[in-house]
PDB file of C-alpha atoms in Angstrom:
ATOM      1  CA  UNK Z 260       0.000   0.000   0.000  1.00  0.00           C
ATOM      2  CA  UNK Z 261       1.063   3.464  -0.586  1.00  0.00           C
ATOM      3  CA  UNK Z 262       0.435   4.280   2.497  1.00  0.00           C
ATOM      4  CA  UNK Z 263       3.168   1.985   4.099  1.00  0.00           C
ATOM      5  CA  UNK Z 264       5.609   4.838   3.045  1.00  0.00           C
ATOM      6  CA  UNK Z 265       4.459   7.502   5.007  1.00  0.00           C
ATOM      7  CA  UNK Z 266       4.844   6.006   8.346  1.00  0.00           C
ATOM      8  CA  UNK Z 267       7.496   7.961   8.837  1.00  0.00           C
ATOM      9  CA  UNK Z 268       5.772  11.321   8.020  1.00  0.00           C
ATOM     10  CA  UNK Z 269       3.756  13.104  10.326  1.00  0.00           C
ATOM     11  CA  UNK Z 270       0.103  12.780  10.388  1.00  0.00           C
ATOM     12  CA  UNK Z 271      -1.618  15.566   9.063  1.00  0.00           C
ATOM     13  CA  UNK Z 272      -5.623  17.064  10.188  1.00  0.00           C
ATOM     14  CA  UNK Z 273      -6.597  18.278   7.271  1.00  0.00           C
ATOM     15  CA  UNK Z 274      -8.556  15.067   6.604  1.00  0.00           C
ATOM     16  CA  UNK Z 275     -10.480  14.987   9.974  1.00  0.00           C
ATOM     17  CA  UNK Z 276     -14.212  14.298   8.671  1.00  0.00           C
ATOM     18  CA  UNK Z 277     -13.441  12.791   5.315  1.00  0.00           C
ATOM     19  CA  UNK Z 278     -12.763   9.346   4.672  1.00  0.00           C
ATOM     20  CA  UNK Z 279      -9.684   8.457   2.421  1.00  0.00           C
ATOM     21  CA  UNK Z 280      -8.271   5.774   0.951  1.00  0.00           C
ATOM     22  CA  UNK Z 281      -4.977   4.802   2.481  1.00  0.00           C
ATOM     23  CA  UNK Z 282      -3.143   5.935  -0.877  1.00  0.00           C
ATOM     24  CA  UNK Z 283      -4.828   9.719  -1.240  1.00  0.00           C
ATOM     25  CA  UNK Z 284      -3.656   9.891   2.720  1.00  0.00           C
ATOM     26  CA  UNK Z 285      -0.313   9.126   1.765  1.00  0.00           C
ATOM     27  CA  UNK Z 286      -0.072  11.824  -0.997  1.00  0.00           C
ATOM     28  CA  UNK Z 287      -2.188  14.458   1.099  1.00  0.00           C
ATOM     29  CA  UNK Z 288       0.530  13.863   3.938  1.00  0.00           C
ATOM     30  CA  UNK Z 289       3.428  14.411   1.797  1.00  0.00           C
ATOM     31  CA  UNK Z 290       2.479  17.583   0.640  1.00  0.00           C
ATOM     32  CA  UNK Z 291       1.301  18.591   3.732  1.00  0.00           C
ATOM     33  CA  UNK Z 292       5.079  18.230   4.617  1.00  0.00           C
ATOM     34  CA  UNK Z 293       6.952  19.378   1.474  1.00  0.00           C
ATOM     35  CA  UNK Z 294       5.373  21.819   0.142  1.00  0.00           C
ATOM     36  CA  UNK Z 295       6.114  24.545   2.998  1.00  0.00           C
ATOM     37  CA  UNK Z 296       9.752  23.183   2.149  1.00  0.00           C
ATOM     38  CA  UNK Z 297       9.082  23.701  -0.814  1.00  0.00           C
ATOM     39  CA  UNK Z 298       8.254  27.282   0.182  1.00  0.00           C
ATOM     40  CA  UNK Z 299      11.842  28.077   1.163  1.00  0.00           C
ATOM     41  CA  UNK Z 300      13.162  27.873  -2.131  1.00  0.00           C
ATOM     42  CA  UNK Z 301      10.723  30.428  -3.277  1.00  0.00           C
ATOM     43  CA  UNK Z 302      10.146  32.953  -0.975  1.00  0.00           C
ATOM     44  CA  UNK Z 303       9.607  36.668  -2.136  1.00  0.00           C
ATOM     45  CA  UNK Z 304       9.190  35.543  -5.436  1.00  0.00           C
ATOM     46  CA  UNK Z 305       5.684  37.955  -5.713  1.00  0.00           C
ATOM     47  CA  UNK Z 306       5.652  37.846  -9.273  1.00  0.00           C
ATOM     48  CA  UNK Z 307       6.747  34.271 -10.460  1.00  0.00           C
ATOM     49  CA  UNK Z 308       4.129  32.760 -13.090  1.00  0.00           C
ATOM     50  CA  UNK Z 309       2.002  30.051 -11.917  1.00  0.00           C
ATOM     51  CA  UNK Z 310       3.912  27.723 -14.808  1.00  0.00           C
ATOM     52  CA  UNK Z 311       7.499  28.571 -13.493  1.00  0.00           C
ATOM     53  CA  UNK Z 312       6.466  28.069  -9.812  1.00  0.00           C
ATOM     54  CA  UNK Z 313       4.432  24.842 -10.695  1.00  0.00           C
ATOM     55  CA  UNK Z 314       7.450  23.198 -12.695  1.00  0.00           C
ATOM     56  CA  UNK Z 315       9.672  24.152 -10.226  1.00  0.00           C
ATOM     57  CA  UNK Z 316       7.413  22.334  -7.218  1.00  0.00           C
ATOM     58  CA  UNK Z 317       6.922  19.641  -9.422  1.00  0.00           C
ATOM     59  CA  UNK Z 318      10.451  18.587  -9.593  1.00  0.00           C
ATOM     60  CA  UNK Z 319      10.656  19.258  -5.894  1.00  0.00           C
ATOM     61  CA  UNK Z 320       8.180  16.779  -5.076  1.00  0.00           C
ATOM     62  CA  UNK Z 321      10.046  14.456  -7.041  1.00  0.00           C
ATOM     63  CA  UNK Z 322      13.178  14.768  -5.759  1.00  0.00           C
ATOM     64  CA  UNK Z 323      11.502  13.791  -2.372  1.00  0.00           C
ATOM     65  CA  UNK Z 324       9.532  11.419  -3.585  1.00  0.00           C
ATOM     66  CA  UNK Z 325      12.412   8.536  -4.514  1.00  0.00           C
ATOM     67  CA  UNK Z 326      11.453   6.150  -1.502  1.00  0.00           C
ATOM     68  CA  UNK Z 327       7.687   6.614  -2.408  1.00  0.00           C
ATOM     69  CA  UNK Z 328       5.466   3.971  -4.342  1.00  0.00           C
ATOM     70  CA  UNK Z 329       4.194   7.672  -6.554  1.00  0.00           C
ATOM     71  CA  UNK Z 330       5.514   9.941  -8.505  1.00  0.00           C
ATOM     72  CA  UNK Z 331       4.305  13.332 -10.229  1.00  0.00           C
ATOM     73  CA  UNK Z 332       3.666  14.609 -13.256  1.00  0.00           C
ATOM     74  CA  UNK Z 333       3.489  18.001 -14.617  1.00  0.00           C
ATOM     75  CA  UNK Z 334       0.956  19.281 -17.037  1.00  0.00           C
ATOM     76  CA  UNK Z 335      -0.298  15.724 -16.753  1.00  0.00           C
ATOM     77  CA  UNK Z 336      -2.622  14.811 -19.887  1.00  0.00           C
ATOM     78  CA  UNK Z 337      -6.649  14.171 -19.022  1.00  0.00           C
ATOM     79  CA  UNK Z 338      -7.184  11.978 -22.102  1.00  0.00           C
ATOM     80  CA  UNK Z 339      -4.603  10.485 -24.392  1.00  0.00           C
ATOM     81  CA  UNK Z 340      -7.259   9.471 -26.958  1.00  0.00           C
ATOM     82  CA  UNK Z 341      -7.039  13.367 -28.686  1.00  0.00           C
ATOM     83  CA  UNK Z 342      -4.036  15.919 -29.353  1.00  0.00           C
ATOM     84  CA  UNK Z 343      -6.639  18.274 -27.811  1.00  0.00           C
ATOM     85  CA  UNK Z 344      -6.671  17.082 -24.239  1.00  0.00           C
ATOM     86  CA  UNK Z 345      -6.288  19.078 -21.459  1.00  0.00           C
ATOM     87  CA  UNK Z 346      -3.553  18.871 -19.023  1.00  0.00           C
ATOM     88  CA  UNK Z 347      -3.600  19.527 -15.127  1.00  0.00           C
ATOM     89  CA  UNK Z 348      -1.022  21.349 -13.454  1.00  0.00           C
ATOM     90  CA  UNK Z 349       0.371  18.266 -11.694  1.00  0.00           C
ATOM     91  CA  UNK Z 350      -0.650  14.322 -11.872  1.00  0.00           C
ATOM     92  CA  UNK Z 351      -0.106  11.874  -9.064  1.00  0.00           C
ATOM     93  CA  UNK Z 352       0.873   8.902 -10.578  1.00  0.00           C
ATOM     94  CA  UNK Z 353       1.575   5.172  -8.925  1.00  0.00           C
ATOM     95  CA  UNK Z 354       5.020   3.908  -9.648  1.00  0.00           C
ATOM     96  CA  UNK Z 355       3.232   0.131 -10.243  1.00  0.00           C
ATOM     97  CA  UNK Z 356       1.033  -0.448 -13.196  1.00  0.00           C
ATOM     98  CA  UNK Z 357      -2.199  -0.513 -11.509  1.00  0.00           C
ATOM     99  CA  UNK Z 358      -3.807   0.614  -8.463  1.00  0.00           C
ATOM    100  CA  UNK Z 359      -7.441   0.419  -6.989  1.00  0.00           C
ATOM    101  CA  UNK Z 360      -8.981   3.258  -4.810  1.00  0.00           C
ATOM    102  CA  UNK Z 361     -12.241   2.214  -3.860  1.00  0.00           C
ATOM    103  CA  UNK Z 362     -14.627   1.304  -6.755  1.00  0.00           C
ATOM    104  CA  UNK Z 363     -11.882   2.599  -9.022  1.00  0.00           C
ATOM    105  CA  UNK Z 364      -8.953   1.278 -10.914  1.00  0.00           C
ATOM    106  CA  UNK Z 365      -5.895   3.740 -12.460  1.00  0.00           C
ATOM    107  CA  UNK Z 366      -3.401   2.012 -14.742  1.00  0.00           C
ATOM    108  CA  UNK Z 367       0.346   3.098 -15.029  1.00  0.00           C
ATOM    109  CA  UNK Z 368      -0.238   6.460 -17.154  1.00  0.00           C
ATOM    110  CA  UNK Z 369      -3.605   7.862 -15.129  1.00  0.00           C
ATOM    111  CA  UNK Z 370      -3.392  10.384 -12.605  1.00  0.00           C
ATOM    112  CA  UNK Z 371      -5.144   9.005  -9.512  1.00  0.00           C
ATOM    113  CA  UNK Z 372      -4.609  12.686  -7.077  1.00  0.00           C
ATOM    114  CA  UNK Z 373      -4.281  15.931  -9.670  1.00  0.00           C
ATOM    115  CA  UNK Z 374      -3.656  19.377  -8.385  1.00  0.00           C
ATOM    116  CA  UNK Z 375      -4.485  22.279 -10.714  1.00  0.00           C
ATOM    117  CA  UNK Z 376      -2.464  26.022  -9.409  1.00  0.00           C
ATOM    118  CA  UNK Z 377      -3.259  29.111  -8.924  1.00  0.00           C
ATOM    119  CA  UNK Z 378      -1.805  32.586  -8.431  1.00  0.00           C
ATOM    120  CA  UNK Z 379      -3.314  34.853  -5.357  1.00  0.00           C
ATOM    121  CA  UNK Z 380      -4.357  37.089  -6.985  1.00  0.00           C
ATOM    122  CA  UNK Z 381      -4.352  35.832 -10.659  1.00  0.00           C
ATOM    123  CA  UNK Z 382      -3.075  39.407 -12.934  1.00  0.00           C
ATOM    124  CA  UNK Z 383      -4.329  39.689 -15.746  1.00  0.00           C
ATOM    125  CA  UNK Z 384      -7.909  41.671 -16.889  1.00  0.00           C
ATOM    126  CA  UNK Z 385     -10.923  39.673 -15.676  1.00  0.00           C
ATOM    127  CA  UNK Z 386      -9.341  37.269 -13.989  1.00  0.00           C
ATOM    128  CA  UNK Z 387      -9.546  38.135 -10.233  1.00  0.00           C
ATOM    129  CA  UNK Z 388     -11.893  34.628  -9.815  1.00  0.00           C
ATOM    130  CA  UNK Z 389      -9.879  32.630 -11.867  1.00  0.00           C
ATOM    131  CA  UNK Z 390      -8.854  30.311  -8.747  1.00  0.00           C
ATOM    132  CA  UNK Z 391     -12.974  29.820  -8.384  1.00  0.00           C
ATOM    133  CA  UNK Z 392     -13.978  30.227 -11.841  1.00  0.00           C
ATOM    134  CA  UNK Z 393     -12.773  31.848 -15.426  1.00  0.00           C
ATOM    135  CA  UNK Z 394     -14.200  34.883 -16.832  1.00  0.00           C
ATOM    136  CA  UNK Z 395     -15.292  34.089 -20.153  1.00  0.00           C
ATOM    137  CA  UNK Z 396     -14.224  30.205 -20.253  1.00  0.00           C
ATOM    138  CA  UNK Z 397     -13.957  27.519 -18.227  1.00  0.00           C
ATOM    139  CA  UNK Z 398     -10.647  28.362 -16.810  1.00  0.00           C
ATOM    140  CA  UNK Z 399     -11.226  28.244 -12.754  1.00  0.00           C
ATOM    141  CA  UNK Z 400      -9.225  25.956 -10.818  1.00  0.00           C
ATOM    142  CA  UNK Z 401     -12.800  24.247  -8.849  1.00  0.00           C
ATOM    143  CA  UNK Z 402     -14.744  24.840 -11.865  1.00  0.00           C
ATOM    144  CA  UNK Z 403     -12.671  23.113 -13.708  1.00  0.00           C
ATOM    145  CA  UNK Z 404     -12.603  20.010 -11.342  1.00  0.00           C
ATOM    146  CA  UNK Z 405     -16.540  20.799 -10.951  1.00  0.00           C
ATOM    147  CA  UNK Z 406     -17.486  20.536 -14.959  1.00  0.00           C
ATOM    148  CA  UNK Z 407     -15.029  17.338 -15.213  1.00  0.00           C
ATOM    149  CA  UNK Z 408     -12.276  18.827 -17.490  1.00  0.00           C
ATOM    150  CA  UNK Z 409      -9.966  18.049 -14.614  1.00  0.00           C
ATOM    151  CA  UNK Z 410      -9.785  14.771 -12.575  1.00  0.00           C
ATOM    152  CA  UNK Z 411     -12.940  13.151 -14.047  1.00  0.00           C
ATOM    153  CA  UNK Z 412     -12.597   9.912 -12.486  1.00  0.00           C
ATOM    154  CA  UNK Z 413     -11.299  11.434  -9.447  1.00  0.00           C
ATOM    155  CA  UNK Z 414     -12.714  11.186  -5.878  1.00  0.00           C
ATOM    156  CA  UNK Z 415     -10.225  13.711  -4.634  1.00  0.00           C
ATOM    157  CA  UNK Z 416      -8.032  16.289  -5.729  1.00  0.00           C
ATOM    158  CA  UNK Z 417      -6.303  19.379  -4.858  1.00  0.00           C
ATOM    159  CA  UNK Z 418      -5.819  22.870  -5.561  1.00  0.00           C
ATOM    160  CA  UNK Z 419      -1.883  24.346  -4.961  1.00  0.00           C
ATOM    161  CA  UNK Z 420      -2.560  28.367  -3.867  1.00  0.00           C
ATOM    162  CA  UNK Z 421       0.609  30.602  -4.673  1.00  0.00           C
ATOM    163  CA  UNK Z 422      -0.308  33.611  -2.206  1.00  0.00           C
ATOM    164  CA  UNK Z 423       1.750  36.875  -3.805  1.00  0.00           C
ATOM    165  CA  UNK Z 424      -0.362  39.658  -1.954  1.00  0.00           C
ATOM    166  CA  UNK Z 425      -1.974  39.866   0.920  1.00  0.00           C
ATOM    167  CA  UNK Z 426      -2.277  36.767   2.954  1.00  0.00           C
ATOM    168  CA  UNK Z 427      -3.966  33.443   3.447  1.00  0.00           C
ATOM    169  CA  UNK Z 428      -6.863  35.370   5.639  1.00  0.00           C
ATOM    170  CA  UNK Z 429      -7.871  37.548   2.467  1.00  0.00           C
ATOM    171  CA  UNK Z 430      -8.040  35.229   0.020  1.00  0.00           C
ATOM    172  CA  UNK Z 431     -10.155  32.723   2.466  1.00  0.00           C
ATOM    173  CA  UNK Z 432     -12.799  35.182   2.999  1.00  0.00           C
ATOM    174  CA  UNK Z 433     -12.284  36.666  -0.617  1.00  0.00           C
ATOM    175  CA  UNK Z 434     -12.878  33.315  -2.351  1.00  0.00           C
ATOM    176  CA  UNK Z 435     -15.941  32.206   0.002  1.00  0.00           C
ATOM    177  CA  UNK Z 436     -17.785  35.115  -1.092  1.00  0.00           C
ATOM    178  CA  UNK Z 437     -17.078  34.568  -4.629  1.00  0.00           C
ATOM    179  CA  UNK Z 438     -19.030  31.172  -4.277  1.00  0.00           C
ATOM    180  CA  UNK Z 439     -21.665  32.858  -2.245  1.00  0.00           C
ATOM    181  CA  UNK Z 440     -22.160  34.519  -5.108  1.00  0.00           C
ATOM    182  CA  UNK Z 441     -22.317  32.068  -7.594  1.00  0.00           C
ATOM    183  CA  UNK Z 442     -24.800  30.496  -4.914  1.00  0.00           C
ATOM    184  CA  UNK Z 443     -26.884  32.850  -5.718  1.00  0.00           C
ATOM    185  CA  UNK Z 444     -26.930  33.330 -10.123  1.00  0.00           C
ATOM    186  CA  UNK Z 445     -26.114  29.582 -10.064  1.00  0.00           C
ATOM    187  CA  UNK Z 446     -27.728  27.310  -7.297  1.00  0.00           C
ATOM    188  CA  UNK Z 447     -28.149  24.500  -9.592  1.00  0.00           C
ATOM    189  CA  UNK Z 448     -24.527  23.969  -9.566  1.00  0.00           C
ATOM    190  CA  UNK Z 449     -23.028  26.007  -6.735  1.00  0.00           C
ATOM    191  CA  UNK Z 450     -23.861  25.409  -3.518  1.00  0.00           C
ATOM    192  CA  UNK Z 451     -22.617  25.565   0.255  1.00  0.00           C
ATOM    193  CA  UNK Z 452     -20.871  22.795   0.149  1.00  0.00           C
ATOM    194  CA  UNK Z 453     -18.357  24.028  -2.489  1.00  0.00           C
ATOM    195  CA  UNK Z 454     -17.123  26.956   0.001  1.00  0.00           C
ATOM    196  CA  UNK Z 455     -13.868  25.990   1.999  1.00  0.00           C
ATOM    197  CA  UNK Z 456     -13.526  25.137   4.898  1.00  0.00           C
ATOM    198  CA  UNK Z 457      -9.977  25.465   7.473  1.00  0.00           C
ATOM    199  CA  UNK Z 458      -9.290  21.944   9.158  1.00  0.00           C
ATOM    200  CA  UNK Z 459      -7.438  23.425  11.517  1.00  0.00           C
ATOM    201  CA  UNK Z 460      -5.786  26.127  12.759  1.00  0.00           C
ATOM    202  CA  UNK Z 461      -3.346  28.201  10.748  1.00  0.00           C
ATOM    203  CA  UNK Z 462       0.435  27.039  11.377  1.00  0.00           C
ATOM    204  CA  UNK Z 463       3.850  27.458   9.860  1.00  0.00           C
ATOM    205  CA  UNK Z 464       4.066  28.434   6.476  1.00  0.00           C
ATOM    206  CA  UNK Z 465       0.898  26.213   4.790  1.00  0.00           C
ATOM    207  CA  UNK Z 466      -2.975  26.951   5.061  1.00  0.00           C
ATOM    208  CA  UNK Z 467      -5.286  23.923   4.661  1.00  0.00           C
ATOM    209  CA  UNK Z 468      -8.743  24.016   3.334  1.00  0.00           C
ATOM    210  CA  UNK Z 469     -11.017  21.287   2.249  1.00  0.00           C
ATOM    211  CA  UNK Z 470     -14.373  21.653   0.109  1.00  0.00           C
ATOM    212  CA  UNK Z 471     -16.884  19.266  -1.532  1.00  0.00           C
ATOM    213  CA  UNK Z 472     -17.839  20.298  -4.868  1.00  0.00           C
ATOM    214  CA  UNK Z 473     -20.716  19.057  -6.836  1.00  0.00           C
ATOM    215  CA  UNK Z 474     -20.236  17.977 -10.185  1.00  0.00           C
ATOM    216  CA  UNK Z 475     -22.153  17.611 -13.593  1.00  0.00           C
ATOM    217  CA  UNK Z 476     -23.982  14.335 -12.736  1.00  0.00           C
ATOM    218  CA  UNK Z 477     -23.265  11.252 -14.220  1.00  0.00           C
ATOM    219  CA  UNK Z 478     -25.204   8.498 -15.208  1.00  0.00           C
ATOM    220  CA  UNK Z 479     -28.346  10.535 -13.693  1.00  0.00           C
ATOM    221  CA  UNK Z 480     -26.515  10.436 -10.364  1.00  0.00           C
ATOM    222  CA  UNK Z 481     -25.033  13.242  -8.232  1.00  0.00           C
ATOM    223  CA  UNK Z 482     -21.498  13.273  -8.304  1.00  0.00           C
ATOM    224  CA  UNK Z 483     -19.219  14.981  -5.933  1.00  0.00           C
ATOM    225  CA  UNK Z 484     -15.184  15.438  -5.833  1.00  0.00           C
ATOM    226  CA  UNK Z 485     -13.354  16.631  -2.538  1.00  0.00           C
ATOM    227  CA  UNK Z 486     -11.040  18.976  -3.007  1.00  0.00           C
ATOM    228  CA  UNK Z 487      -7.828  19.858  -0.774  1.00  0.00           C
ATOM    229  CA  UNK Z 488      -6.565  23.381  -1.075  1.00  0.00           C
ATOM    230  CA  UNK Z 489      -2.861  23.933   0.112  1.00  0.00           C
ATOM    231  CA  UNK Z 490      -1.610  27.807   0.459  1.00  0.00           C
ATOM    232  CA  UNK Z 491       1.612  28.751   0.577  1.00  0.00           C
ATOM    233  CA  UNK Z 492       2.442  32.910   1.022  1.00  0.00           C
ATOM    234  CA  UNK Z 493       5.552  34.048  -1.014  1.00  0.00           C
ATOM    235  CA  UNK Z 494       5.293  37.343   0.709  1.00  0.00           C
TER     236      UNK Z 494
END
């Protein structure tokens, strides 16, 4: 099991109320550990690109990851059927060629934890939302993961927060009253549920937030996806 690995690593909160799979625990608990490493070899950089930070963490991860049964996988492809696929920011992958969480099976190239990233704040014109939801596309980081363009077969998945102003307090109350908004013009898709929620108490350098987000439904069925939201502040 995957999670025979992490013995050694200490046990993170943030999934207090949701139950995992040994192997999602394993992954959550590792970057619960590295990434405010990870933080270290970044700090100050306020105006880094999401793409430069992300590939940079990416090969972090890795080069922690060597007595691990996973790997990761940056700009990871969703479907490998069409050149037109799109790619999450990072793809957990097992190092065997098959592995079962719960009712579902991932062979040696799928994904079975993504992470999509975000900037705090995103620049750019009309893309303050972008880590809730795009402007004029599907380009959020949860809606993305809500509509199924990301992690379709996923039970779980995470979002990586880059915070370059402000800090974590901001964007937490910022980003819950974007989705009480979209409560509100959209209930048939948003709802409470999708708003995040701290599993414990702010410490060290990382911020910890868990949601559950409804998706399209599937087979006439409701269909949800927990997502984990890590924060880091460059600051």
């Amino acid at each position: 099991m995957l999670a025979d690995a992490s013995q050694n690593i200490s046990s993170g909160q943030l999934t207090h109320g949701v139950e995992l799979d040994s192997s999602i625990t394993s992954v959550i608990e590792f970057i619960e550990v590295h990434f405010p490493q990870f933080r270290e070899k970044v700090d100050g950089e306020v105006t880094a690109s999401e793409k430069s930070l992300t590939d940079r963490l990416c090969k972090y991860f890795n080069r922690n990851a060597g007595n691990f049964p996973f790997y990761f996988h940056h700009e990871n492809v969703e479907d490998y059927t069409t050149g037109k696929s799109p790619q999450v920011d990072i793809g957990t992958v097992s190092r065997s060629e098959q592995i079962t969480i719960g009712d579902r099976s991932y062979n040696e190239w799928d994904s079975f934890f993504s992470m999509e990233a975000k900037r705090l704040p995103t620049p750019g014109q009309n893309r303050e939302k972008e880590y809730v939801i795009g402007h004029d596309r599907p380009s959020g980081g949860m809606e993305r993961f809500k509509k199924r363009i990301h992690g379709k077969d996923l039970k779980y998945a995470a979002i990586i927060g880059y915070i370059q102003e402000k800090d974590g307090n901001h964007w937490y109350l910022k980003i819950n009253e974007w989705i009480d908004e979209l409560i509100l013009s959209t209930p048939d898709f948003w709802n409470m549920d999708d708003k995040l929620i701290e599993k414990e108490n702010p410490s060290g350098n990382l911020r910890k937030f868990i949601s559950k987000n409804f998706r399209t439904e599937l087979n006439d069925e409701n269909d949800f996806i927990s997502l984990f939201h890590f924060w880091i502040e460059l600051i």
